[in-house]
Short mmCIF file of C-alpha atoms in Angstrom, two decimals:
data_model
loop_
_atom_site.label_atom_id
_atom_site.label_comp_id
_atom_site.label_asym_id
_atom_site.label_seq_id
_atom_site.Cartn_x
_atom_site.Cartn_y
_atom_site.Cartn_z
CA UNK A 1004 99.16 65.20 76.95
CA UNK A 1005 96.54 67.90 76.52
CA UNK A 1006 97.43 71.36 77.72
CA UNK A 1007 95.40 74.50 78.06
CA UNK A 1008 94.62 76.27 74.80
CA UNK A 1009 97.20 78.89 73.87
CA UNK A 1010 95.27 82.00 74.97
CA UNK A 1011 94.52 80.41 78.34
CA UNK A 1012 98.14 79.29 78.76
CA UNK A 1013 99.26 82.86 78.05
CA UNK A 1014 96.83 84.17 80.70
CA UNK A 1015 98.12 81.66 83.26
CA UNK A 1016 101.71 82.66 82.51
CA UNK A 1017 100.98 86.38 82.74
CA UNK A 1018 99.29 85.87 86.09
CA UNK A 1019 102.21 83.83 87.34
CA UNK A 1020 104.50 86.83 86.94
CA UNK A 1021 102.62 88.59 89.73
CA UNK A 1022 104.23 88.49 93.17
CA UNK A 1023 102.83 85.84 95.56
CA UNK A 1024 100.90 84.16 92.72
CA UNK A 1025 102.18 80.60 92.22
CA UNK A 1026 101.26 78.15 89.45
CA UNK A 1027 98.11 76.83 91.20
CA UNK A 1028 96.79 80.28 92.07
CA UNK A 1029 97.50 81.45 88.53
CA UNK A 1030 95.35 78.62 87.12
CA UNK A 1031 92.56 79.37 89.60
CA UNK A 1032 92.60 83.09 88.77
CA UNK A 1033 92.76 82.40 85.02
CA UNK A 1034 89.66 80.20 85.16
CA UNK A 1035 87.88 82.81 87.22
CA UNK A 1036 88.75 85.48 84.66
CA UNK A 1037 87.44 83.20 81.92
CA UNK A 1038 84.25 82.18 83.67
CA UNK A 1039 83.24 85.36 85.52
CA UNK A 1040 80.85 87.82 83.86
CA UNK A 1041 82.84 89.33 80.98
CA UNK A 1042 82.56 92.84 82.42
CA UNK A 1043 84.62 91.94 85.48
CA UNK A 1044 87.50 90.51 83.49
CA UNK A 1045 87.55 93.39 81.01
CA UNK A 1046 87.33 95.87 83.90
CA UNK A 1047 90.58 94.48 85.28
CA UNK A 1048 92.29 94.60 81.89
CA UNK A 1049 91.16 98.22 81.49
CA UNK A 1050 92.20 99.13 85.02
CA UNK A 1051 95.74 97.86 84.40
CA UNK A 1052 96.00 99.90 81.20
CA UNK A 1053 94.39 102.93 82.87
CA UNK A 1054 96.77 102.88 85.82
CA UNK A 1055 99.82 102.60 83.57
CA UNK A 1056 98.49 105.42 81.41
CA UNK A 1057 97.27 107.92 83.99
CA UNK A 1058 99.36 107.47 87.13
CA UNK A 1059 102.46 109.65 87.38
CA UNK A 1060 104.62 110.86 90.23
CA UNK A 1061 104.01 114.21 91.88
CA UNK A 1062 106.67 116.68 90.71
CA UNK A 1063 107.08 117.95 94.27
CA UNK A 1064 106.98 114.95 96.64
CA UNK A 1065 107.08 111.97 94.20
CA UNK A 1066 103.84 110.49 95.54
CA UNK A 1067 101.62 108.85 92.89
CA UNK A 1068 99.02 111.15 91.40
CA UNK A 1069 97.13 111.89 88.20
CA UNK A 1070 97.85 115.63 88.10
CA UNK A 1071 101.15 117.55 88.03
CA UNK A 1072 101.06 117.85 91.83
CA UNK A 1073 99.45 115.37 94.24
CA UNK A 1074 96.41 115.98 96.46
CA UNK A 1075 98.54 116.29 99.60
CA UNK A 1076 100.99 118.80 98.12
CA UNK A 1077 98.15 120.95 96.83
CA UNK A 1078 96.21 120.90 100.13
CA UNK A 1079 96.61 124.42 101.51
CA UNK A 1080 95.48 123.37 104.99
CA UNK A 1081 98.56 121.22 105.52
CA UNK A 1082 101.69 122.50 107.26
CA UNK A 1083 104.23 123.26 104.50
CA UNK A 1084 107.17 123.49 106.92
CA UNK A 1085 107.26 119.81 107.91
CA UNK A 1086 108.31 116.97 105.64
CA UNK A 1087 107.88 113.29 106.36
CA UNK A 1088 110.37 111.13 104.43
CA UNK A 1089 109.11 107.70 103.30
CA UNK A 1090 110.46 104.99 101.01
CA UNK A 1091 107.44 104.42 98.77
CA UNK A 1092 104.07 106.01 97.94
CA UNK A 1093 102.26 103.15 99.72
CA UNK A 1094 103.76 104.35 103.02
CA UNK A 1095 102.01 107.70 102.64
CA UNK A 1096 98.58 106.05 102.65
CA UNK A 1097 99.63 103.99 105.71
CA UNK A 1098 100.71 107.13 107.57
CA UNK A 1099 97.65 109.11 106.49
CA UNK A 1100 95.42 106.45 108.02
CA UNK A 1101 96.76 107.37 111.47
CA UNK A 1102 95.32 110.91 111.02
CA UNK A 1103 98.20 112.12 113.20
CA UNK A 1104 100.16 114.02 110.58
CA UNK A 1105 99.24 117.13 108.62
CA UNK A 1106 102.46 118.10 106.86
CA UNK A 1107 104.02 117.21 103.52
CA UNK A 1108 105.85 114.11 102.34
CA UNK A 1109 108.92 113.18 100.36
CA UNK A 1110 109.18 109.76 98.67
CA UNK A 1111 112.77 108.51 98.49
CA UNK A 1112 112.01 105.63 96.16
CA UNK A 1113 114.36 103.22 97.93
CA UNK A 1114 116.78 102.69 100.78
CA UNK A 1115 120.55 103.02 100.52
CA UNK A 1116 122.12 99.64 99.95
CA UNK A 1117 125.77 99.87 98.91
CA UNK A 1118 126.03 96.08 98.48
CA UNK A 1119 123.26 96.21 95.85
CA UNK A 1120 124.85 99.23 94.23
CA UNK A 1121 122.18 101.62 95.53
CA UNK A 1122 124.06 104.74 96.55
CA UNK A 1123 122.73 108.21 97.46
CA UNK A 1124 122.40 109.17 93.78
CA UNK A 1125 119.92 106.32 93.13
CA UNK A 1126 117.35 107.50 95.68
CA UNK A 1127 115.88 111.01 95.84
CA UNK A 1128 118.22 112.48 98.46
CA UNK A 1129 119.46 115.37 96.35
CA UNK A 1130 115.85 116.35 95.65
CA UNK A 1131 115.11 116.20 99.38
CA UNK A 1132 118.08 118.40 100.33
CA UNK A 1133 117.19 120.95 97.63
CA UNK A 1134 113.59 120.97 98.74
CA UNK A 1135 114.52 121.51 102.40
CA UNK A 1136 116.54 124.56 101.32
CA UNK A 1137 114.05 125.93 98.83
CA UNK A 1138 110.89 125.49 100.91
CA UNK A 1139 112.52 126.59 104.20
CA UNK A 1140 111.51 123.34 105.89
CA UNK A 1141 111.69 123.38 109.69
CA UNK A 1142 111.38 119.68 110.55
CA UNK A 1143 112.15 116.52 108.60
CA UNK A 1144 110.55 113.38 110.07
CA UNK A 1145 112.23 110.15 108.94
CA UNK A 1146 109.61 107.39 108.64
CA UNK A 1147 111.80 104.60 107.30
CA UNK A 1148 111.86 100.89 108.09
CA UNK A 1149 113.76 99.95 111.23
CA UNK A 1150 115.83 97.44 109.24
CA UNK A 1151 119.58 97.72 108.70
CA UNK A 1152 118.96 99.51 105.40
CA UNK A 1153 116.42 101.86 106.95
CA UNK A 1154 118.69 102.74 109.85
CA UNK A 1155 121.67 103.34 107.56
CA UNK A 1156 119.58 105.60 105.32
CA UNK A 1157 118.23 107.52 108.33
CA UNK A 1158 121.77 108.08 109.58
CA UNK A 1159 122.94 109.25 106.16
CA UNK A 1160 120.00 111.66 105.89
CA UNK A 1161 120.65 112.95 109.40
CA UNK A 1162 124.25 113.74 108.43
CA UNK A 1163 123.09 115.59 105.31
CA UNK A 1164 120.24 117.51 106.90
CA UNK A 1165 121.15 117.76 110.58
CA UNK A 1166 123.10 121.00 110.24
CA UNK A 1167 120.21 122.79 108.48
CA UNK A 1168 116.99 121.55 109.99
CA UNK A 1169 115.49 119.57 112.89
CA UNK A 1170 115.58 115.89 111.93
CA UNK A 1171 113.39 113.49 113.92
CA UNK A 1172 112.41 109.89 113.41
CA UNK A 1173 109.50 107.69 114.43
CA UNK A 1174 109.60 106.38 117.99
CA UNK A 1175 110.71 102.79 118.44
CA UNK A 1176 109.31 100.62 121.20
CA UNK A 1177 106.53 98.22 122.08
CA UNK A 1178 103.67 97.92 119.60
CA UNK A 1179 100.11 98.65 120.77
CA UNK A 1180 98.80 95.48 122.42
CA UNK A 1181 102.40 94.28 122.70
CA UNK A 1182 103.47 91.62 125.14
CA UNK A 1183 106.81 91.92 126.93
CA UNK A 1184 107.36 88.18 126.67
CA UNK A 1185 107.21 88.25 122.90
CA UNK A 1186 109.26 91.41 122.35
CA UNK A 1187 112.81 90.91 121.08
CA UNK A 1188 115.73 92.39 123.05
CA UNK A 1189 116.60 95.04 120.50
CA UNK A 1190 113.07 96.47 120.53
CA UNK A 1191 112.92 96.22 124.31
CA UNK A 1192 116.30 97.96 124.62
CA UNK A 1193 115.10 100.78 122.39
CA UNK A 1194 111.83 101.02 124.31
CA UNK A 1195 113.86 101.36 127.52
CA UNK A 1196 116.19 104.01 126.12
CA UNK A 1197 113.20 105.87 124.68
CA UNK A 1198 111.10 105.66 127.87
CA UNK A 1199 108.90 108.67 128.59
CA UNK A 1200 107.40 110.17 131.74
CA UNK A 1201 103.84 109.04 132.25
CA UNK A 1202 102.60 112.65 132.37
CA UNK A 1203 104.35 113.25 129.03
CA UNK A 1204 102.11 110.76 127.21
CA UNK A 1205 99.39 112.26 125.05
CA UNK B 1049 92.83 111.85 104.38
CA UNK B 1050 94.76 111.18 101.21
CA UNK B 1051 93.70 108.18 99.17
CA UNK B 1052 95.22 106.55 96.13
CA UNK B 1053 94.67 108.43 92.88
CA UNK B 1054 91.54 107.38 91.01
CA UNK B 1055 93.17 105.13 88.40
CA UNK B 1056 95.12 103.31 91.10
CA UNK B 1057 92.03 102.97 93.29
CA UNK B 1058 90.17 101.47 90.33
CA UNK B 1059 93.00 98.96 89.79
CA UNK B 1060 92.97 97.96 93.47
CA UNK B 1061 89.20 97.47 93.35
CA UNK B 1062 89.33 95.40 90.15
CA UNK B 1063 92.00 93.17 91.66
CA UNK B 1064 89.97 92.76 94.82
CA UNK B 1065 87.19 91.12 92.82
CA UNK B 1066 89.48 88.17 92.13
CA UNK B 1067 89.01 85.09 94.31
CA UNK B 1068 91.47 84.76 97.24
CA UNK B 1069 92.73 88.34 96.70
CA UNK B 1070 91.97 90.43 99.79
CA UNK B 1071 92.42 94.19 100.24
CA UNK B 1072 96.11 93.96 101.24
CA UNK B 1073 97.05 91.62 98.40
CA UNK B 1074 95.14 93.82 95.96
CA UNK B 1075 97.22 96.85 97.00
CA UNK B 1076 100.45 94.85 96.73
CA UNK B 1077 99.55 93.56 93.26
CA UNK B 1078 98.42 97.01 92.10
CA UNK B 1079 101.73 98.58 93.07
CA UNK B 1080 103.58 95.78 91.35
CA UNK B 1081 101.56 96.33 88.18
CA UNK B 1082 102.37 100.04 88.40
CA UNK B 1083 106.06 99.66 89.13
CA UNK B 1084 107.04 96.60 87.05
CA UNK B 1085 108.36 97.07 83.52
CA UNK B 1086 105.39 98.33 81.50
CA UNK B 1087 105.48 95.30 79.19
CA UNK B 1088 104.61 92.90 82.00
CA UNK B 1089 101.55 94.84 83.09
CA UNK B 1090 100.29 95.34 79.55
CA UNK B 1091 100.93 91.66 78.80
CA UNK B 1092 98.52 90.71 81.58
CA UNK B 1093 95.89 93.18 80.36
CA UNK B 1094 96.24 91.76 76.84
CA UNK B 1095 96.14 88.17 78.07
CA UNK B 1096 92.84 88.78 79.87
CA UNK B 1097 91.30 90.30 76.73
CA UNK B 1098 92.82 87.57 74.55
CA UNK B 1099 91.48 84.75 76.68
CA UNK B 1100 87.98 86.25 76.74
CA UNK B 1101 88.12 86.77 72.99
CA UNK B 1102 89.63 83.50 71.78
CA UNK B 1103 88.67 80.79 74.26
CA UNK B 1104 85.46 78.90 73.47
CA UNK B 1105 84.07 75.53 74.47
CA UNK B 1106 84.60 72.46 72.30
CA UNK B 1107 81.36 71.67 70.47
CA UNK B 1108 81.80 67.98 71.25
CA UNK B 1109 83.09 67.64 74.83
CA UNK B 1110 82.77 71.24 76.16
CA UNK B 1111 86.45 71.46 77.08
CA UNK B 1112 88.02 74.90 76.51
CA UNK B 1113 89.66 75.35 73.14
CA UNK B 1114 90.35 77.91 70.46
CA UNK B 1115 89.04 75.88 67.52
CA UNK B 1116 85.61 74.35 66.85
CA UNK B 1117 86.77 71.05 68.38
CA UNK B 1118 89.41 70.64 71.11
CA UNK B 1119 92.84 68.98 70.78
CA UNK B 1120 91.68 65.86 72.65
CA UNK B 1121 88.53 65.34 70.57
CA UNK B 1122 90.47 65.73 67.34
CA UNK B 1123 93.28 63.36 68.40
CA UNK B 1124 92.72 60.25 66.27
CA UNK B 1125 94.99 58.10 68.45
CA UNK B 1126 92.61 58.32 71.40
CA UNK B 1127 89.97 55.67 72.09
CA UNK B 1128 86.65 57.13 70.90
CA UNK B 1129 84.55 54.53 72.73
CA UNK B 1130 85.36 55.65 76.27
CA UNK B 1131 84.16 58.88 77.85
CA UNK B 1132 85.39 60.34 81.11
CA UNK B 1133 82.83 62.68 82.71
CA UNK B 1134 84.25 65.66 84.64
CA UNK B 1135 82.74 68.78 86.18
CA UNK B 1136 85.02 71.45 84.69
CA UNK B 1137 87.69 71.85 81.98
CA UNK B 1138 90.38 72.20 84.67
CA UNK B 1139 89.74 68.58 85.70
CA UNK B 1140 90.73 67.39 82.22
CA UNK B 1141 94.23 68.82 82.60
CA UNK B 1142 94.50 67.23 86.05
CA UNK B 1143 93.52 63.81 84.67
CA UNK B 1144 95.75 64.17 81.61
CA UNK B 1145 98.74 64.70 83.90
CA UNK B 1146 98.34 61.12 85.17
CA UNK B 1147 99.00 59.83 81.60
CA UNK B 1148 96.73 56.91 82.50
CA UNK B 1149 93.79 57.73 80.26
CA UNK B 1150 93.57 57.83 76.47
CA UNK B 1151 89.85 58.23 75.79
CA UNK B 1152 87.53 61.21 75.37
CA UNK B 1153 85.99 63.56 77.90
CA UNK B 1154 82.67 65.20 78.64
CA UNK B 1155 82.48 68.38 80.73
CA UNK B 1156 79.25 68.60 82.75
CA UNK B 1157 79.74 72.20 83.79
CA UNK B 1158 78.45 71.62 87.31
CA UNK B 1159 77.11 69.18 89.85
CA UNK B 1160 73.43 68.58 90.55
CA UNK B 1161 72.35 70.61 93.55
CA UNK B 1162 68.57 70.74 93.93
CA UNK B 1163 68.81 73.09 96.94
CA UNK B 1164 70.60 75.67 94.77
CA UNK B 1165 68.13 75.13 91.94
CA UNK B 1166 70.64 73.21 89.82
CA UNK B 1167 68.66 70.36 88.27
CA UNK B 1168 69.63 67.97 85.44
CA UNK B 1169 68.69 70.56 82.79
CA UNK B 1170 71.30 73.04 84.11
CA UNK B 1171 74.26 70.71 83.59
CA UNK B 1172 75.12 68.93 80.34
CA UNK B 1173 73.46 65.61 81.07
CA UNK B 1174 71.17 65.59 78.04
CA UNK B 1175 74.21 66.25 75.81
CA UNK B 1176 76.04 63.35 77.50
CA UNK B 1177 73.17 60.91 77.02
CA UNK B 1178 72.78 61.91 73.35
CA UNK B 1179 76.51 61.57 72.79
CA UNK B 1180 76.61 58.10 74.38
CA UNK B 1181 73.89 57.01 71.95
CA UNK B 1182 75.27 58.77 68.89
CA UNK B 1183 78.91 57.78 69.29
CA UNK B 1184 78.19 54.19 70.43
CA UNK B 1185 80.21 54.74 73.64
CA UNK B 1186 81.14 51.53 75.48
CA UNK B 1187 82.28 52.86 78.84
CA UNK B 1188 81.50 56.03 80.78
CA UNK B 1189 83.96 56.78 83.60
CA UNK B 1190 82.57 59.16 86.22
CA UNK B 1191 85.42 61.32 87.59
CA UNK B 1192 83.42 63.57 89.91
CA UNK B 1193 84.20 64.90 93.37
CA UNK B 1194 83.50 62.48 96.22
CA UNK B 1195 81.38 65.13 97.95
CA UNK B 1196 77.64 64.80 98.57
CA UNK B 1197 76.95 66.68 95.33
CA UNK B 1198 79.40 64.58 93.37
CA UNK B 1199 78.01 61.31 94.70
CA UNK B 1200 74.41 62.40 93.99
CA UNK B 1201 75.34 63.38 90.45
CA UNK B 1202 77.20 60.09 89.89
CA UNK B 1203 74.14 58.18 91.08
CA UNK B 1204 71.83 60.17 88.80
CA UNK B 1205 74.12 59.59 85.82
CA UNK B 1206 74.32 55.89 86.61
CA UNK B 1207 70.51 55.68 86.57
CA UNK B 1208 70.38 57.46 83.20
CA UNK B 1209 73.22 55.58 81.52
CA UNK B 1210 73.41 52.25 83.36
CA UNK B 1211 70.94 50.46 81.09
CA UNK B 1212 72.85 51.43 77.92
CA UNK B 1213 76.52 51.38 78.71
CA UNK B 1214 79.13 50.28 81.27
CA UNK B 1215 79.34 53.04 83.90
CA UNK B 1216 82.41 53.07 86.20
CA UNK B 1217 83.77 55.55 88.64
CA UNK B 1218 87.19 56.38 90.08
CA UNK B 1219 88.35 54.11 92.89
CA UNK B 1220 88.05 55.48 96.41
CA UNK B 1221 90.56 54.58 99.11
CA UNK B 1222 93.84 55.60 100.68
CA UNK B 1223 95.84 58.31 98.89
CA UNK B 1224 99.41 57.56 97.81
CA UNK B 1225 101.68 58.10 100.82
CA UNK B 1226 98.57 57.93 103.02
CA UNK B 1227 98.73 57.14 106.70
CA UNK B 1228 96.07 54.92 108.31
CA UNK B 1229 96.09 57.08 111.44
CA UNK B 1230 95.08 60.18 109.52
CA UNK B 1231 92.48 58.58 107.27
CA UNK B 1232 88.84 59.29 108.08
CA UNK B 1233 86.44 56.37 108.70
CA UNK B 1234 84.42 56.91 105.53
CA UNK B 1235 87.52 56.72 103.32
CA UNK B 1236 88.84 53.76 105.28
CA UNK B 1237 85.48 51.98 105.00
CA UNK B 1238 85.48 52.53 101.24
CA UNK B 1239 89.10 51.35 100.98
CA UNK B 1240 88.09 48.17 102.83
CA UNK B 1241 85.04 47.50 100.68
CA UNK B 1242 87.11 48.19 97.55
CA UNK B 1243 90.06 46.01 98.63
CA UNK B 1244 91.88 44.16 95.85
CA UNK B 1245 94.01 41.02 95.71
CA UNK B 1246 97.69 41.83 95.82
CA UNK B 1247 98.31 39.98 92.55
CA UNK B 1248 95.56 42.11 90.96
CA UNK B 1249 97.52 45.35 91.46
CA UNK B 1250 99.18 46.81 88.43
#
């Protein structure tokens, strides 16, 4: 039985570690990396090293950045009195794409999950509470998943912050282009409870 | 609008070059590479460099290898009088998995495709013909795709080699577990023309 040469086998195995890359995809990608112009393959190798070397977390909001403080935190035109709480840095880019929000962020780094041993001390809740006090924040917007873990974390944060500051969370309801037929009861129930006057829509 | 920091953006773009990796997958993989244990990310970067550095083509059959001659060509227990012609090194591993073949290989590197400007001089046909002469090959097995390009290349090779050596090609017919209902007419026609006596099956 002939196998791939060692260096190729190692490449296939390294690729297979990646999420969503199975054995067949790993082989396809490995051959591409071997057969593409050398610059493209080396560019990827360099980019991996570069990202691990240069990317750090913002000392204020824990977003990814290359400086001490991220581009959002150092943008003077943004409202410093509002904080939007997200789980991971990726969520910030998703929210920024809406162009609806001009305040600051706070990256928790995870959701509370007592069964997995993730308690309040494992996510950045203490840092959030301290920041709310120190920066005299007026509104904290919770932009967490609407899963069990997300809801539990939102509730916990509300209990911590509710007495000091206005705590809001993203509206729940029908998605844009949504079809009543295909909407589950929980979402529909929340959409009903959260109904708004037509002249209140903006 | 906040974007990813530069080094992360560069990683996302490098990943997006890969085949079958779209913008969303590239972001997902980039975050994984950033957040996984550093060793895993650096291992991939090293594996890419290592493969580009160490993998070469066998001087005899053009399979990938790390030495002058590949493991198959230097295996003395294999039949040196039979050559199996494939398009790419990956096909060798696929054929080896069947454990049905114990001869040598020859990697063409492509299929003839006059419309794309790929004539006989662009694939390793001259090398194959010379090798058949030099190594006194007795049988050449064509294991090419059964596409238009594969069939045209098989026909061309048969014209070049037919007068000197036995040229065979892989049987065409129903796949294992195949269902007559779902078999196209061309395949079914070929299966009919290639029918074999029951007591001839092995």
